[in-house]
C-alpha atoms as a printed R data frame, in Angstrom:
    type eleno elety resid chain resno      x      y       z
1   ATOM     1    CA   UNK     A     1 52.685 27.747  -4.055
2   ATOM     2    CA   UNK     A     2 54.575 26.494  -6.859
3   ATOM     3    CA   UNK     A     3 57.024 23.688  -6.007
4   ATOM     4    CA   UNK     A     4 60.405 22.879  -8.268
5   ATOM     5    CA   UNK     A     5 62.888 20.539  -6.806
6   ATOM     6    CA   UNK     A     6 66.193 20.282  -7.373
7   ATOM     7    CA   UNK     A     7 67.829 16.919  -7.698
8   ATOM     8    CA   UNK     A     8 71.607 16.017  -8.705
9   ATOM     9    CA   UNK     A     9 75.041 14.159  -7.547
10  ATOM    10    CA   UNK     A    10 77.446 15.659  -4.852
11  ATOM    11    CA   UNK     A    11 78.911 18.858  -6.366
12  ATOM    12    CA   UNK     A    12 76.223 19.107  -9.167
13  ATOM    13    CA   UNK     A    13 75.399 22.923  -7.331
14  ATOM    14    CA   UNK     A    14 72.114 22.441  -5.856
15  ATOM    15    CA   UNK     A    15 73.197 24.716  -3.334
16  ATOM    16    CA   UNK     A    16 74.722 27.577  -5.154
17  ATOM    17    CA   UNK     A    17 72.237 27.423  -7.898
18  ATOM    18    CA   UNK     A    18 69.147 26.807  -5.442
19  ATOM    19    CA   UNK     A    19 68.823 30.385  -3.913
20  ATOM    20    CA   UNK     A    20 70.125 32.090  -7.088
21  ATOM    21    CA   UNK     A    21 67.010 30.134  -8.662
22  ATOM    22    CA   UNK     A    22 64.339 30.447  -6.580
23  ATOM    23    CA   UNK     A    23 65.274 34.435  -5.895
24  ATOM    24    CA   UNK     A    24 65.209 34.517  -9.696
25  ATOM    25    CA   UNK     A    25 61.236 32.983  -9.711
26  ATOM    26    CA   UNK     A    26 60.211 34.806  -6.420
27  ATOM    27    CA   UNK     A    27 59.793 31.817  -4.395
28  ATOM    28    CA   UNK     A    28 61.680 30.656  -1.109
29  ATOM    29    CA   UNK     A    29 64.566 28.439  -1.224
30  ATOM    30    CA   UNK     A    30 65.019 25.255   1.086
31  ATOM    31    CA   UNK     A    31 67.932 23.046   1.588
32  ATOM    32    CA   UNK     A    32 66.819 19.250   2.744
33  ATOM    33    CA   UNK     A    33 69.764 18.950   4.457
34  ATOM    34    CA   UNK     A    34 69.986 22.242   6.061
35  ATOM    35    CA   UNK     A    35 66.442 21.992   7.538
36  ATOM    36    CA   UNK     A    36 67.916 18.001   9.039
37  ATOM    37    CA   UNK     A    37 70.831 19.694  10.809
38  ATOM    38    CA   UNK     A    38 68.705 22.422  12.201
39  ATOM    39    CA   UNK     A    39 66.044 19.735  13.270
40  ATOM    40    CA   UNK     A    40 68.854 17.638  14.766
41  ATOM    41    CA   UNK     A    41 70.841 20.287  16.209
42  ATOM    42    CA   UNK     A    42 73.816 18.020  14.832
43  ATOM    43    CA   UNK     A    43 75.488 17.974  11.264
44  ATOM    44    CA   UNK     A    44 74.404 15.453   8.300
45  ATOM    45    CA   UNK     A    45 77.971 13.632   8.667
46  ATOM    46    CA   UNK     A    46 77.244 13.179  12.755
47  ATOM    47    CA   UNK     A    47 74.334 11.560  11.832
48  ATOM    48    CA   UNK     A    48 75.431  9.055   9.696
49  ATOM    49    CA   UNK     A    49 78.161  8.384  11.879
50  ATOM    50    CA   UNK     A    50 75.984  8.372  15.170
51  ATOM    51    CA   UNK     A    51 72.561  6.867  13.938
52  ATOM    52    CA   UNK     A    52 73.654  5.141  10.629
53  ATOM    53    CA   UNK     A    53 72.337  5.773   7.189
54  ATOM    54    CA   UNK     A    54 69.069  4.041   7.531
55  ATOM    55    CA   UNK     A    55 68.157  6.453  10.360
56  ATOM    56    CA   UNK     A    56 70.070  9.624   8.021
57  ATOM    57    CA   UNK     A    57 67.863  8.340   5.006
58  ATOM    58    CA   UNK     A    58 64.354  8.110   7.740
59  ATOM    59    CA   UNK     A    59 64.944 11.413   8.956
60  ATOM    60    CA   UNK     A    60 65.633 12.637   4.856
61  ATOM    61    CA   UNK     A    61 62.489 11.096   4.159
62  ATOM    62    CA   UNK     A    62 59.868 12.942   6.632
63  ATOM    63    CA   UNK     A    63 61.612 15.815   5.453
64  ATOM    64    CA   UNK     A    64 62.013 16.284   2.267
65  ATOM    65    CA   UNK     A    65 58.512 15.412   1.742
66  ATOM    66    CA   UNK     A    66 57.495 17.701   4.386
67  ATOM    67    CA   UNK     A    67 59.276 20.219   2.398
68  ATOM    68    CA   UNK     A    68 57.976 19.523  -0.571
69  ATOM    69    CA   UNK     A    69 54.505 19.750   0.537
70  ATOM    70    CA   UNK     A    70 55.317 23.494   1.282
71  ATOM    71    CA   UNK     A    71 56.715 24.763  -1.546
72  ATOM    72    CA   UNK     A    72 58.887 26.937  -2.994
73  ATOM    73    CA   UNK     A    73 62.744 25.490  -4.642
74  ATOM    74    CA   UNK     A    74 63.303 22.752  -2.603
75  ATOM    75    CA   UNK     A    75 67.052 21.075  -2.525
76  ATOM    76    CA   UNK     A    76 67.057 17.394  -2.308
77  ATOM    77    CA   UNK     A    77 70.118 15.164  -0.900
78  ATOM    78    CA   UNK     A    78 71.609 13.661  -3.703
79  ATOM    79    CA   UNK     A    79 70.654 10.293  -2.596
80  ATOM    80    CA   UNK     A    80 67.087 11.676  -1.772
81  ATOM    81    CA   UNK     A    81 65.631 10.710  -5.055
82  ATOM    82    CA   UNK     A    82 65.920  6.998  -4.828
83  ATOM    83    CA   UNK     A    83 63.742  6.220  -1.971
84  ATOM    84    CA   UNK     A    84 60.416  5.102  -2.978
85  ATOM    85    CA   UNK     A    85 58.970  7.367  -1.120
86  ATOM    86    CA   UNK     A    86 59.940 10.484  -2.174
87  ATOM    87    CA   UNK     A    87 60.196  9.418  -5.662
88  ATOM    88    CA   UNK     A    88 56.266  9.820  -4.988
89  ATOM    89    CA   UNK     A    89 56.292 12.773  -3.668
90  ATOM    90    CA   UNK     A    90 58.364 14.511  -6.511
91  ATOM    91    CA   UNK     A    91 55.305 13.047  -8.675
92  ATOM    92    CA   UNK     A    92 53.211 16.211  -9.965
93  ATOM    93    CA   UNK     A    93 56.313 18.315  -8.960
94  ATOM    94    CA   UNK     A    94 58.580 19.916 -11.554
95  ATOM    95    CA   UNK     A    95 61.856 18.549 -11.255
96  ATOM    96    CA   UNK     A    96 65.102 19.995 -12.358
97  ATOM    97    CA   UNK     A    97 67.927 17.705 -12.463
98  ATOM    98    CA   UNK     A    98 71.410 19.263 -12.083
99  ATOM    99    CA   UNK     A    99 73.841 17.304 -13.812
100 ATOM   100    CA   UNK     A   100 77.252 16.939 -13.688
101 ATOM   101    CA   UNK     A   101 80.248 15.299 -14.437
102 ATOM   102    CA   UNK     A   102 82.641 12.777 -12.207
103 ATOM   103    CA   UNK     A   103 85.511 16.051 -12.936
104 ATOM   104    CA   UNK     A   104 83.420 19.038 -12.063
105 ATOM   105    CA   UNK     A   105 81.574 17.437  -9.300
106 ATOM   106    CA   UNK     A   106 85.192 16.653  -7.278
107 ATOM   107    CA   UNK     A   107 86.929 19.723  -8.612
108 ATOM   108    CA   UNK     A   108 83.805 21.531  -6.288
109 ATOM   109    CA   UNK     A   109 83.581 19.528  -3.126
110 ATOM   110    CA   UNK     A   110 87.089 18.753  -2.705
111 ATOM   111    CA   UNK     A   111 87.561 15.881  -0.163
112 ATOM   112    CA   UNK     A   112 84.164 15.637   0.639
113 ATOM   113    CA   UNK     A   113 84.634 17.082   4.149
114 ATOM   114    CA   UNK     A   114 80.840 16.583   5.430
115 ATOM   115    CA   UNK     A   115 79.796 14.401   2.409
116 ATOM   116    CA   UNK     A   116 79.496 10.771   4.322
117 ATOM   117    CA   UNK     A   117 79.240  8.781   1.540
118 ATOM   118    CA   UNK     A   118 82.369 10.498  -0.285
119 ATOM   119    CA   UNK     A   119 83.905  9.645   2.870
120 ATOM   120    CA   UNK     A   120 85.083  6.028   2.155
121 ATOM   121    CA   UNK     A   121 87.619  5.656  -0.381
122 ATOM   122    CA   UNK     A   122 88.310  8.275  -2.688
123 ATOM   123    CA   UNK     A   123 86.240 11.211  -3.680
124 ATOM   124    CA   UNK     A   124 86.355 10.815  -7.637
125 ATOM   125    CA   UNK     A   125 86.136  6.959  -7.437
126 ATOM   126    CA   UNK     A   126 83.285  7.161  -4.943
127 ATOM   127    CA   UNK     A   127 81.310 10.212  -7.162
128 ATOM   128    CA   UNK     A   128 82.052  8.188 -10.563
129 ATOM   129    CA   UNK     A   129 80.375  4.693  -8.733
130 ATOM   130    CA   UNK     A   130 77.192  7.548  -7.455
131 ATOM   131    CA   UNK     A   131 76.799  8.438 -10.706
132 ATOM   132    CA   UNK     A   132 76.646  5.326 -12.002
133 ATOM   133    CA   UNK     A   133 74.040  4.822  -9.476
134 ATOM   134    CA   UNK     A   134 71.911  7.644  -9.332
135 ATOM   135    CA   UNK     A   135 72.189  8.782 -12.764
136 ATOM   136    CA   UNK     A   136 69.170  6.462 -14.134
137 ATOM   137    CA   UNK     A   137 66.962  7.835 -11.237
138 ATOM   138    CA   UNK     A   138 67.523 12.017 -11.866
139 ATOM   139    CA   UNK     A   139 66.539 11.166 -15.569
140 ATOM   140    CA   UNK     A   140 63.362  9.069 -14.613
141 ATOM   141    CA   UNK     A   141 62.205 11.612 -12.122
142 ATOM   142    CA   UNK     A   142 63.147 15.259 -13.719
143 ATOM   143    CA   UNK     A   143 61.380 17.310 -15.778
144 ATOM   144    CA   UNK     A   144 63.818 18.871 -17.044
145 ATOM   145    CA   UNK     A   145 68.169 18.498 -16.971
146 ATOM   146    CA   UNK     A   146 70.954 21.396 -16.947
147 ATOM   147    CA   UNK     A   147 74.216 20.358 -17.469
148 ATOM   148    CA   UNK     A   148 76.216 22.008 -14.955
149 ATOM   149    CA   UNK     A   149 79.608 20.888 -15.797
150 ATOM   150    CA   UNK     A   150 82.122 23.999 -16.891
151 ATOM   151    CA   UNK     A   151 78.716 26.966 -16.494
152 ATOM   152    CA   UNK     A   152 78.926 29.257 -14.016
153 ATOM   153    CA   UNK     A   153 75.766 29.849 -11.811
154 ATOM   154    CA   UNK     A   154 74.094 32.504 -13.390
155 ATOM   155    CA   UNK     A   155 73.983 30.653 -16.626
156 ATOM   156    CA   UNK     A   156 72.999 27.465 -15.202
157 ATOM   157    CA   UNK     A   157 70.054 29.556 -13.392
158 ATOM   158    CA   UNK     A   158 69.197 31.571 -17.058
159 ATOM   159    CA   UNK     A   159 68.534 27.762 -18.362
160 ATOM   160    CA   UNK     A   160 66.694 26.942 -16.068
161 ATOM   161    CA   UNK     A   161 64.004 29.848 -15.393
162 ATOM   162    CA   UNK     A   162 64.138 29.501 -19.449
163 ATOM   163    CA   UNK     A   163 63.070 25.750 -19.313
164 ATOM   164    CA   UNK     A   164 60.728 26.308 -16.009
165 ATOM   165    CA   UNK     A   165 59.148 28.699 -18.561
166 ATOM   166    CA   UNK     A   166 58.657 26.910 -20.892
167 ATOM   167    CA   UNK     A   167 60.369 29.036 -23.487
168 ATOM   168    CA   UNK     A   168 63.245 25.923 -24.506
C-alpha cells in the first residue's frame, strides 16, 4: 500500500488536511498521536507530564514507524521528524510537508490546550522558536511542501493530490 506522510509544525493542519487527503487518494488515514492515546488509554499531554518527553518521544517512535510500515496517509507529531530514527523510516516514503507560518499556526491552536511543548511560555513565542527548529528538518525530509498559511483545506488537499501526482 502506498505510504505518504504528513509532516509540519503545531497548527500546520495535519489533522484537518490528513483525512480530507487520504479520502481524496483512497487510502486510510492515521494520526500518530491518536493511535499513542488509544495505546495508552491516556492523552499525549498526560504523558509528557506523567512519563516525560523522552518516554512521549519512545513511545512516538515505535509508533510512527509501526505506522508507517502499514500504510496509507500517515500524520506525524510535529516533533516526530527529528528523531533519527524515524527520519529513516520516512526514507523511500513520500513526504508532504505542511508548512506554515508563526501567525496561522497560533491563530489555529489557540493556547495550545493539549500541545505540551506550547505549554511553557507563550504559544506564538514557543511556535516561532519550533519553527526555527524544525523548519530545516521538514525541508530535508519532504518530498514535496504546501504552504498552508491563509488556504483553506480543500485547496491545500487539491495541491497536494496535484503534486502526489505528479502533475506540478
Amino acid at each position: 500500500m502506498r505510504t505518504i506522510a504528513l509532516i509540519g509544525a503545531p497548527g500546520s493542519g495535519k489533522s484537518t488536511v490528513g483525512p480530507l487527503l487520504a479520502q481524496r487518494l483512497g487510502l486510510p488515514f492515521v494520526d500518530v498521536d491518536a493511535v499513542i492515546e488509544a495505546d495508552q488509554g491516556r492523552l499525549i499531554r498526560e504523558i509528557f507530564a506523567e512519563d516525560g518527553e523522552p518516554a512521549f518521544r519512545a513511545l512516538e517512535r515505535e509508533a510512527t514507524v509501526a505506522c508507517l510500515a502499514e500504510g496509507g496517509v500517515v500524520s506525524l507529531g510535529g516533533g516526530a521528524p527529528a528523531t533519527r530514527e524515524i527520519a529513516a523510516a520516512l526514507d523511500g516514503v513520500e513526504v508532504v510537508w505542511l508548512a506554515v507560518d508563526a501567525r496561522n499556526a497560533t491563530r489555529r491552536i489557540g493556547l495550545g490546550e493539549g500541545r505540551p511543548l506550547l505549554s511553557v511560555g507563550g504559544v506564538r513565542a514557543t511556535l516561532i522558536k519550533l519553527l526555527n527548529e524544525r523548519t530545516p528538518v521538514y525541508a530535508a525530509l519532504a518530498t514535496h511542501r504546501v504552504d498552508t498559511s491563509d488556504r483553506e483545506p480543500d485547496a491545500i488537499v487539491d495541491e497536494a493530490v496535484t503534486l502526489l501526482e505528479g502533475r506540478a
